[in-house]
Short mmCIF file of C-alpha atoms and ligand atoms in Angstrom, two decimals:
data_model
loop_
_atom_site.label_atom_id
_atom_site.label_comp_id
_atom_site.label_asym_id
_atom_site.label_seq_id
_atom_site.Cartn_x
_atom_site.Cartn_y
_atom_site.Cartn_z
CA UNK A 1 -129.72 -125.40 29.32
CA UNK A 2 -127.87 -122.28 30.25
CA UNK A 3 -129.19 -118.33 29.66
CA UNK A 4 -127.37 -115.28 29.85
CA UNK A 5 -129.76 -112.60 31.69
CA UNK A 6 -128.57 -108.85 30.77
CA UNK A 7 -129.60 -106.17 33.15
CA UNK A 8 -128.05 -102.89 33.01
CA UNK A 9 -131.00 -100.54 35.24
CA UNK A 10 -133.30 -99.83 37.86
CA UNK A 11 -136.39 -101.04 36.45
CA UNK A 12 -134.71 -104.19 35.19
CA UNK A 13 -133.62 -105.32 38.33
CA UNK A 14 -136.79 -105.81 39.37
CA UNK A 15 -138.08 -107.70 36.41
CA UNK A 16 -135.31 -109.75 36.45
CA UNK A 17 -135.42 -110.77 40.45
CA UNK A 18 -138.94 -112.29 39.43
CA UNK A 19 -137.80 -114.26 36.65
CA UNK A 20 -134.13 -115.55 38.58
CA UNK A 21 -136.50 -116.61 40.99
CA UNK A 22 -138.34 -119.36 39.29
CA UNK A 23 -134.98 -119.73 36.92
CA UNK A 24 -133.49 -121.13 40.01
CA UNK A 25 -136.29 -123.25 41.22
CA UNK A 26 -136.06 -124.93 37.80
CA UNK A 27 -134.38 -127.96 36.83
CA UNK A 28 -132.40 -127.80 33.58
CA UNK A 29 -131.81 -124.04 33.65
CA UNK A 30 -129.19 -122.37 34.87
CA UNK A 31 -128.68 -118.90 34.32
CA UNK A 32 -125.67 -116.44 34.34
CA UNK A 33 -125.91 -113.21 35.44
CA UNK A 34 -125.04 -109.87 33.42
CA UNK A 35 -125.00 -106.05 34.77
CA UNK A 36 -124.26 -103.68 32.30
CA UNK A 37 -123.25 -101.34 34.67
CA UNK A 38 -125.59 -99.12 32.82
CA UNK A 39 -126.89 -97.49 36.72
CA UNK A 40 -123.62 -97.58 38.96
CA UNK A 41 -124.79 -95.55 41.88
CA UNK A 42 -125.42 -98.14 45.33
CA UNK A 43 -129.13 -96.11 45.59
CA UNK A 44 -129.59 -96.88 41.56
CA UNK A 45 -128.42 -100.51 41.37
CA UNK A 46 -126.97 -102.38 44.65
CA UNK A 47 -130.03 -101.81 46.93
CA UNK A 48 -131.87 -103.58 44.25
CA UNK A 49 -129.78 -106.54 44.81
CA UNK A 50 -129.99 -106.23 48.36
CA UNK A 51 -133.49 -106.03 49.10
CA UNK A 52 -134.87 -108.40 46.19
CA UNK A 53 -131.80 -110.94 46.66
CA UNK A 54 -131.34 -111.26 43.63
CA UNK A 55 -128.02 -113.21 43.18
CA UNK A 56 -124.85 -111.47 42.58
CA UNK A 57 -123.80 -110.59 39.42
CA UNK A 58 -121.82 -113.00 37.58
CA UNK A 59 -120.19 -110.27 35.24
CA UNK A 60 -120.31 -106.63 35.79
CA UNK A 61 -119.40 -104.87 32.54
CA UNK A 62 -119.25 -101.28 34.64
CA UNK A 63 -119.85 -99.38 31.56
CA UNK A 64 -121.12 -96.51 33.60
CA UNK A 65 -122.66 -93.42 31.58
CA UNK A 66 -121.96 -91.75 28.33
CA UNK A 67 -123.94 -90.43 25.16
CA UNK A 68 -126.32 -93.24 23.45
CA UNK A 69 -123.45 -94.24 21.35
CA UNK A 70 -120.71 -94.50 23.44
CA UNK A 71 -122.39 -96.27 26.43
CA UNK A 72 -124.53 -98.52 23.73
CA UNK A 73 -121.04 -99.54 22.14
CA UNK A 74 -118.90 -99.96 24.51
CA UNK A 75 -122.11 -102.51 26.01
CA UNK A 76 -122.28 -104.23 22.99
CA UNK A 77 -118.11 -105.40 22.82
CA UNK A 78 -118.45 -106.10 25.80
CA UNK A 79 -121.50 -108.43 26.10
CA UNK A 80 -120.35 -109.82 22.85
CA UNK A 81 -116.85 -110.90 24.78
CA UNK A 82 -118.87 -112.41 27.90
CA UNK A 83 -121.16 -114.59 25.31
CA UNK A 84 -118.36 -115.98 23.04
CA UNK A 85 -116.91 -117.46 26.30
CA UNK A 86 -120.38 -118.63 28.24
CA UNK A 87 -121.63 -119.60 24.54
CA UNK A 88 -125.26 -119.98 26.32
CA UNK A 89 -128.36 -121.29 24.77
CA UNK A 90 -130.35 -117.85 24.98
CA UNK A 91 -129.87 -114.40 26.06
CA UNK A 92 -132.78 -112.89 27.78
CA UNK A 93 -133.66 -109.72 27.60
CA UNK A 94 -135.38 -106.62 29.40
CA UNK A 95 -137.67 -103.75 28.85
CA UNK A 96 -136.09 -100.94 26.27
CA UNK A 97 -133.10 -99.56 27.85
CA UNK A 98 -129.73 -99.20 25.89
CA UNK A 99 -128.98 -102.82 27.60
CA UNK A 100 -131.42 -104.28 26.06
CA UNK A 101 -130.81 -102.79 22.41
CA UNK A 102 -126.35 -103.58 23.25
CA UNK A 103 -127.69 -107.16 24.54
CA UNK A 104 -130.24 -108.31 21.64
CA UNK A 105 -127.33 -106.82 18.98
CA UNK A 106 -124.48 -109.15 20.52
CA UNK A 107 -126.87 -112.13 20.85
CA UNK A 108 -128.35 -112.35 17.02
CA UNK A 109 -124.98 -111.64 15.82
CA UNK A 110 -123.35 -114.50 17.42
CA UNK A 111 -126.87 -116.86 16.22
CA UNK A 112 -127.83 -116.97 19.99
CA UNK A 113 -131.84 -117.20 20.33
CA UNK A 114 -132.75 -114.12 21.72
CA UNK A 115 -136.17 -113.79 24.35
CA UNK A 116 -137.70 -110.26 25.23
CA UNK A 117 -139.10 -109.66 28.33
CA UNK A 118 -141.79 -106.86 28.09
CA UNK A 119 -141.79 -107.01 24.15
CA UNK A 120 -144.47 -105.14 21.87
CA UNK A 121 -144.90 -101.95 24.14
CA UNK A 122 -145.24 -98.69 21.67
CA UNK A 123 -145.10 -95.07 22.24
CA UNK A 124 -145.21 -94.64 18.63
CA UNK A 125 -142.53 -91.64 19.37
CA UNK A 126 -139.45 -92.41 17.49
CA UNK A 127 -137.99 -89.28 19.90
CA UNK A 128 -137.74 -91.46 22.38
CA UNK A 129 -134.42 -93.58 22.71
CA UNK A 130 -136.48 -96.24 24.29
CA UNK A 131 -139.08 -96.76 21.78
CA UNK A 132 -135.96 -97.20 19.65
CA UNK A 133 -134.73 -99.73 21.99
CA UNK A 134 -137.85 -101.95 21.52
CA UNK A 135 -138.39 -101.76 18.33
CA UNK A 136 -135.04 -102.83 17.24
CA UNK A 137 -135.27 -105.38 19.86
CA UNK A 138 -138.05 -106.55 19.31
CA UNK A 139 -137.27 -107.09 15.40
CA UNK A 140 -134.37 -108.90 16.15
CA UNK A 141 -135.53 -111.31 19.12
CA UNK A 142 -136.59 -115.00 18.64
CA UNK A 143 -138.89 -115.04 21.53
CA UNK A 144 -141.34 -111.78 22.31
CA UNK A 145 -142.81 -112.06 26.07
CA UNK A 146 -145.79 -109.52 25.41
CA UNK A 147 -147.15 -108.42 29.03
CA UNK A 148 -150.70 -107.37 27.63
CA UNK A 149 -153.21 -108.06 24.40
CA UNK A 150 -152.27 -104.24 23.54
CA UNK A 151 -148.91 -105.65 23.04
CA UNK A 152 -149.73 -108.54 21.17
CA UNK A 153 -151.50 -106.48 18.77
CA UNK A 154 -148.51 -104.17 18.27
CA UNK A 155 -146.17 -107.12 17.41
CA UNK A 156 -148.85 -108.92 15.07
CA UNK A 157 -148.93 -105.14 13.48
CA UNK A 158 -145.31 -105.68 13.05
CA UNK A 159 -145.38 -109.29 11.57
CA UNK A 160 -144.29 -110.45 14.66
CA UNK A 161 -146.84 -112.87 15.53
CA UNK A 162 -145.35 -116.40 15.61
CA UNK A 163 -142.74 -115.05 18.12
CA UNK A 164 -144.90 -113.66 20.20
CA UNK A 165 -146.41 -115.45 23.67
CA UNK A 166 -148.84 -113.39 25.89
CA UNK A 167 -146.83 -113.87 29.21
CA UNK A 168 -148.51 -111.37 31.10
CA UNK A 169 -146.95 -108.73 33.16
CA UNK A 170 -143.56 -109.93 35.46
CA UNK A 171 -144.21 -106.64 37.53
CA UNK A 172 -147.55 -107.48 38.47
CA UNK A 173 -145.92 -110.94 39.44
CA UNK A 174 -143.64 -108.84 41.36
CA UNK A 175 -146.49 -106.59 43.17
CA UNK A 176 -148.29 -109.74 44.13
CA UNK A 177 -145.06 -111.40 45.55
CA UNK A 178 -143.88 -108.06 47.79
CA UNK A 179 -147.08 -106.72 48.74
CA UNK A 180 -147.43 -109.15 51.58
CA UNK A 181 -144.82 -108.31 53.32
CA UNK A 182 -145.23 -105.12 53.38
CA UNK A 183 -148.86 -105.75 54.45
CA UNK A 184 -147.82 -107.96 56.91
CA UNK A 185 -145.13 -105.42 58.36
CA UNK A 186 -146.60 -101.96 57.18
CA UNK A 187 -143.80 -99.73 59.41
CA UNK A 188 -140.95 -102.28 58.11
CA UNK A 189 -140.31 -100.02 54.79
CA UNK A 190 -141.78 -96.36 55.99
CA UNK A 191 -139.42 -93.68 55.76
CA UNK A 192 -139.44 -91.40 58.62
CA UNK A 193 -140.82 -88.03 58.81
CA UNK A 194 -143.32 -88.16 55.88
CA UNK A 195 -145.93 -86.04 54.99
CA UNK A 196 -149.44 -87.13 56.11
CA UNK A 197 -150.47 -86.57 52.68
CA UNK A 198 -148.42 -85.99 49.46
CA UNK A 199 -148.30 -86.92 46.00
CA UNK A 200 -145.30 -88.93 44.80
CA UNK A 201 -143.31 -88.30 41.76
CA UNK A 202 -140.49 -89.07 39.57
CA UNK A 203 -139.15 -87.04 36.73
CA UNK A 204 -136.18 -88.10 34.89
CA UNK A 205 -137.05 -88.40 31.07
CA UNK A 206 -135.02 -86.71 28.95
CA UNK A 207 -138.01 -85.18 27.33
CA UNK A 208 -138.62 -83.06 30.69
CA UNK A 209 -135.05 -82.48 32.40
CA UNK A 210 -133.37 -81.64 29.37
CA UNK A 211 -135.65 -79.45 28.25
CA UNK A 212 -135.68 -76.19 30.80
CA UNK A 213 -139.33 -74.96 29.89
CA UNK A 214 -140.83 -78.76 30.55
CA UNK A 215 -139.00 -79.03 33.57
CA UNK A 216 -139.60 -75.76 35.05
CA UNK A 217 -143.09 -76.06 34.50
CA UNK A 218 -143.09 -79.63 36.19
CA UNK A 219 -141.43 -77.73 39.33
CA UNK A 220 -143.99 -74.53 39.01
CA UNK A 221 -147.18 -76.93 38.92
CA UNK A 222 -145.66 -78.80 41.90
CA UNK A 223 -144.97 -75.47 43.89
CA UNK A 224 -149.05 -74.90 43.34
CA UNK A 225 -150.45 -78.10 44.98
CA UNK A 226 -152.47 -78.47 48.05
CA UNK A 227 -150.28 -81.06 49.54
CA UNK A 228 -146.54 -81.62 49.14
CA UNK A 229 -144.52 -83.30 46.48
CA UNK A 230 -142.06 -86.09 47.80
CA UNK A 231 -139.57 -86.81 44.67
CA UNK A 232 -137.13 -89.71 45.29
CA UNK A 233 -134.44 -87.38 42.78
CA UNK A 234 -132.58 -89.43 39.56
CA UNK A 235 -129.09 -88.02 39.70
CA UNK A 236 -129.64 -86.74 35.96
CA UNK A 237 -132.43 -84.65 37.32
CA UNK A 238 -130.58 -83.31 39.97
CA UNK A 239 -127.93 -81.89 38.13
CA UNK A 240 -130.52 -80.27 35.58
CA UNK A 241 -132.39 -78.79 38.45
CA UNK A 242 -129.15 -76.60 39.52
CA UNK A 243 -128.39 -76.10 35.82
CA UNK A 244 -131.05 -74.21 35.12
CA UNK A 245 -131.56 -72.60 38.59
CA UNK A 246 -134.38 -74.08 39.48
CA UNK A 247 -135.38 -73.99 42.93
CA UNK A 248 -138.45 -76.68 44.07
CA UNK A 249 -140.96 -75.61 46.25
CA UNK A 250 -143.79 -77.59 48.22
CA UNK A 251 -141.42 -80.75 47.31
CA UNK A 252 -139.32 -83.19 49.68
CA UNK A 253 -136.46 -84.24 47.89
CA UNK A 254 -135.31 -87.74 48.64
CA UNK A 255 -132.08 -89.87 47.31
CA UNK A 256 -133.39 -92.50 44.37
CA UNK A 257 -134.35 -95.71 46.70
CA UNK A 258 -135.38 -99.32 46.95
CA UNK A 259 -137.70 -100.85 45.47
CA UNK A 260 -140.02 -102.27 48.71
CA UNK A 261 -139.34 -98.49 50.17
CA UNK A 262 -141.00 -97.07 47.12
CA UNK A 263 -143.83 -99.40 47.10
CA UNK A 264 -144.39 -98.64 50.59
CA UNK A 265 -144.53 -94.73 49.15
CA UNK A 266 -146.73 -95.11 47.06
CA UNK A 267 -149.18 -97.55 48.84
CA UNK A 268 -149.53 -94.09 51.35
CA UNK A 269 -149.68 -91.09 48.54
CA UNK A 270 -152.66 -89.60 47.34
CA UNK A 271 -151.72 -89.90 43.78
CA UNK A 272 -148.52 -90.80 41.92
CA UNK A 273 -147.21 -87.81 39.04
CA UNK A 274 -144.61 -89.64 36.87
CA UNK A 275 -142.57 -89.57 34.10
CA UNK A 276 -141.66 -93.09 34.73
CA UNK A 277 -143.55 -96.45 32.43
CA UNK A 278 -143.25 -98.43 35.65
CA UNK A 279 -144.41 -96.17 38.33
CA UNK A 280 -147.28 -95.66 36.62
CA UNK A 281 -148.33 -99.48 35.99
CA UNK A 282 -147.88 -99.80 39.97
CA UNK A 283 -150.05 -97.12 40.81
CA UNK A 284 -152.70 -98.20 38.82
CA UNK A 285 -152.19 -102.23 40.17
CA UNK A 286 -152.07 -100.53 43.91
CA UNK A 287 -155.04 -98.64 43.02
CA UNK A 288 -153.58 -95.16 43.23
CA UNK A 289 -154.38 -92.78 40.48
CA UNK A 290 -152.09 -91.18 38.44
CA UNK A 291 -150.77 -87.91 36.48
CA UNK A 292 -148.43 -88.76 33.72
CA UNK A 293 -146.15 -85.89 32.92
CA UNK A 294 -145.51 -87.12 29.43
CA UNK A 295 -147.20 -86.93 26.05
CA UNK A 296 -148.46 -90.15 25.63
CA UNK A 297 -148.16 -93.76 27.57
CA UNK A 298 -147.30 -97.06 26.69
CA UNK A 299 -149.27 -98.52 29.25
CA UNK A 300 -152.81 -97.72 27.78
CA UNK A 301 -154.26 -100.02 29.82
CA UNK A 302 -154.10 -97.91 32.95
CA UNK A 303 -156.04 -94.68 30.83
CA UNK A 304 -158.95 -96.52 29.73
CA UNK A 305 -160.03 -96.85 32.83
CA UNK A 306 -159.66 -92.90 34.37
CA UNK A 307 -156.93 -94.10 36.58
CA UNK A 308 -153.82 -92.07 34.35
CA UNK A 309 -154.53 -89.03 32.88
CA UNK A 310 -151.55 -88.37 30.32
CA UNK A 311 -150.72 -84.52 30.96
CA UNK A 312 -147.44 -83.36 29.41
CA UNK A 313 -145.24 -80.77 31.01
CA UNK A 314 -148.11 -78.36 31.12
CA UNK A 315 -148.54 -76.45 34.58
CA UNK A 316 -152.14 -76.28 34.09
CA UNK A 317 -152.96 -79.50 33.43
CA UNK A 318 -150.76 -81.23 36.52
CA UNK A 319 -152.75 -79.23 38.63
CA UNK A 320 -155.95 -79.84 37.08
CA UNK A 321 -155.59 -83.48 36.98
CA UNK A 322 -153.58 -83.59 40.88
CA UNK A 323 -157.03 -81.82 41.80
CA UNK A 324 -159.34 -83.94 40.29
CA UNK A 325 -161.74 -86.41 42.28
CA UNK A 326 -160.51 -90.35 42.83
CA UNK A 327 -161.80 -92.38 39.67
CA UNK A 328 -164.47 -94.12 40.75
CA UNK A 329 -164.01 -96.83 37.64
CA UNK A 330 -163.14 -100.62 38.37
CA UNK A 331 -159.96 -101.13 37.47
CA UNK A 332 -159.85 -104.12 34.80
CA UNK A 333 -156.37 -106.47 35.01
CA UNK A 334 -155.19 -106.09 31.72
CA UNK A 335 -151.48 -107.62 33.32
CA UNK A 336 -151.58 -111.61 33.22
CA UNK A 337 -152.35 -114.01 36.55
CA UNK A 338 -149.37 -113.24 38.62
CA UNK A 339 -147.49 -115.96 36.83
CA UNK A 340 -145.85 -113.78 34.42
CA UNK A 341 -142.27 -115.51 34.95
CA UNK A 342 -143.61 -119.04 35.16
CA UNK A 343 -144.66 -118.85 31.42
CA UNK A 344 -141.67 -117.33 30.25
CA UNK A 345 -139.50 -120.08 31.87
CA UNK A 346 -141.53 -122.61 30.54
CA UNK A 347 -141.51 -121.42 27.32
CA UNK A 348 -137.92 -121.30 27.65
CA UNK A 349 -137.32 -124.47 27.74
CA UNK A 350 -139.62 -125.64 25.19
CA UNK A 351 -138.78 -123.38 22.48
CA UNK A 352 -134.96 -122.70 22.95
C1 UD1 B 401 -132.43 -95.42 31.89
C2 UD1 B 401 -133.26 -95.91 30.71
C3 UD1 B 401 -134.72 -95.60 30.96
C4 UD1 B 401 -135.18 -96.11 32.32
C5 UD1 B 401 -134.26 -95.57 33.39
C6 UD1 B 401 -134.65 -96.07 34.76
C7 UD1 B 401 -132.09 -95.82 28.52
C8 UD1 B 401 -131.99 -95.12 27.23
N1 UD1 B 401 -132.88 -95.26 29.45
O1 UD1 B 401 -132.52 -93.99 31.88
O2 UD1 B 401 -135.50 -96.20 29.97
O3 UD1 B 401 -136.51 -95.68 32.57
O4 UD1 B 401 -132.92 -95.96 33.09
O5 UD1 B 401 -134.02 -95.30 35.76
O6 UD1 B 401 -131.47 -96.85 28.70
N2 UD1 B 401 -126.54 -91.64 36.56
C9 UD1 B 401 -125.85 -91.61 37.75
N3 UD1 B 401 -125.75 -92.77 38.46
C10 UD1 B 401 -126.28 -93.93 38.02
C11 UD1 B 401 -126.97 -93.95 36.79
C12 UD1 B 401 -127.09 -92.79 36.07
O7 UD1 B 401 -125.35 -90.59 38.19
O8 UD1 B 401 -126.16 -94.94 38.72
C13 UD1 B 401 -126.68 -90.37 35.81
C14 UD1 B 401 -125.58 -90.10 34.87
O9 UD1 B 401 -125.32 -88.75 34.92
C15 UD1 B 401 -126.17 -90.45 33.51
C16 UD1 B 401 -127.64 -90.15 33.69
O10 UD1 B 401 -127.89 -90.42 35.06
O11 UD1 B 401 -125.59 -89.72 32.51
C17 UD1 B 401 -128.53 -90.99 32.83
O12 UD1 B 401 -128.34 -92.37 33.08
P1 UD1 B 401 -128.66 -93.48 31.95
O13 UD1 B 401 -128.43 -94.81 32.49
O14 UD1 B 401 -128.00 -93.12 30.69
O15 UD1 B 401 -130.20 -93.33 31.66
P2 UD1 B 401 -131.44 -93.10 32.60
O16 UD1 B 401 -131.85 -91.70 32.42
O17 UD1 B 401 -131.23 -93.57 34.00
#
């Protein structure tokens, strides 16, 4: 059985070095290899390959960047090209990027089974071009890998429900699998020169840095905090930062980087402030509580349990929460076993 894997960004990467991993350990699979090109930079997409091994691409599309239309187009001739000629059994699919919307559009179009990893998450705010994403994806896929129960439920909302398997989480896979080493070899992944304490953060939504109000306030609440801000800084953020003359104080600003290095961050921050779905899944799985600088969550999960306090842009409230005491809650696993990617490749081959 063969499967086309489409990856086109950073947080796919990831998923999809946990899933090739047991793809290739698995007799009767074999699986082909698609980057978008979607995140181009080395620091944005080749590290990722480095440091996970995950195998080289088979095809890189290099789409690079553009509006939502022109990079989701040019994505979906393309991908449409690569499958006509590999004419695989399945696509599989990724998160809610404009990959994964180009990828799932090609596939069910040319009848190919469709699976989505990290189906059924809701933000229930259609301004959002990755809520988008999943919901067309998820509409359109044969086989929904939900990573929680919330997820479940949203898909069984949606009619969804005989598609849907409750994989669990391939990130929390992914935590379990890396954490060791860096246990075992805490200095191997430690950046140099580090604050004793600081908060971690990553802002790049286009809610906050194309907005100059939401992302000046970001910056303003950052300038106020007792400890400084290290910000690993997406090149979209960058440029917005010097477009609107913003200049960051009380914050280290660091090139985007790997995924182990940012683990290895976080693991030694007081708490994480994110824009980022990921990020904040990790802190709370890590046990690091966290500020998230957006207007609602996907991950629900991690607020039941006073570990993610859902803030906005608001200046007051960053500080206010960045302030406030460590939860003191147990933190319930609402993400799977650890063997996320097992039962997705097993359900591959049984249902495809
Ligand atoms: C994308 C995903 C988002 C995900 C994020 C992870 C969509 C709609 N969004 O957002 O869900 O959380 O990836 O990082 O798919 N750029 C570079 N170099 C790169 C990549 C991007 O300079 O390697 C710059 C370009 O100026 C580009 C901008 O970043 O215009 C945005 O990149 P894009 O891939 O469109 O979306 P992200 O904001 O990264």
């Amino acid at each position: 059985m063969k499967i086309v894997s489409v990856i086109g960004a950073r947080p796919q990467f990831v998923k999809a070095a946990t899933v090739s991993r047991i793809v290739a350990a698995t007799d009767g699979l074999r699986e082909v290899l698609l980057h978008t090109g979607q995140h181009y930079d080395d620091n944005m997409s080749q590290v990722f390959f480095d440091e996970l091994s995950i195998p080289q691409p088979n095809y890189n599309l290099d789409i690079g960047s553009g509006s939502h239309g022109a990079q989701t187009g040019a994505m979906l001739r393309d991908i449409e090209s690569v499958l006509v000629s590999e004419s695989p059994d399945g696509v599989l699919i990724y998160g809610d990027t404009n990959s994964t919307l180009a990828a799932a559009l090609a596939a069910v179009k040319l009848h190919i089974p469709v699976a989505h990893v990290e189906a059924g998450l809701r933000s229930f705010n259609r301004r959002m071009p990755e809520e988008i994403n999943r919901v067309v994806a998820d509409r359109i896929s044969d086989i929904l890998f939900a990573p929680t129960q919330t997820a479940v439920m949203h898909l069984e909302r949606e009619g969804l429900k005989d598609n849907t398997v409750l994989s669990g989480d391939v990130m929390y896979d992914s935590i379990l699998y890396y954490r060791h080493q860096l246990d075992a070899d805490p200095d191997s992944h430690r950046l140099p020169d580090m604050p004793e304490r600081y908060y971690l953060a990553t802002v790049h939504r286009p809610q906050n840095t194309d907005n100059p109000d939401a992302l000046s306030a970001i910056f303003a609440a950052f300038a106020a905090l007792p400890c400084p801000v290290v910000l690993p800084l997406h090149p979209r953020t960058a440029r917005y930062i010097a477009e609107y003359g913003i200049e960051p104080r009380n914050v280290r600003l660091i090139e985007p980087i790997g995924y182990l290095w940012m683990l290895r961050l976080l693991l030694d921050c007081e708490k994480a402030l994110t824009d980022s779905g990921g990020l904040q899944k990790e802190a709370y799985l890590l046990g690091k509580p966290c500020v998230t600088l957006r207007t609602e969550t996907e991950w629900v999960e991690t607020v039941h349990d006073g570990w993610n306090e859902v803030v906005a842009a608001d200046r007051e409230r960053i500080e206010q929460a960045a302030a406030a005491p460590m939860p003191t809650a147990p933190r319930r696993n609402a993400f799977g076993d650890g063997h996320a990617a097992d039962i997705i490749v097993n359900s591959l081959l049984n249902r495809l």
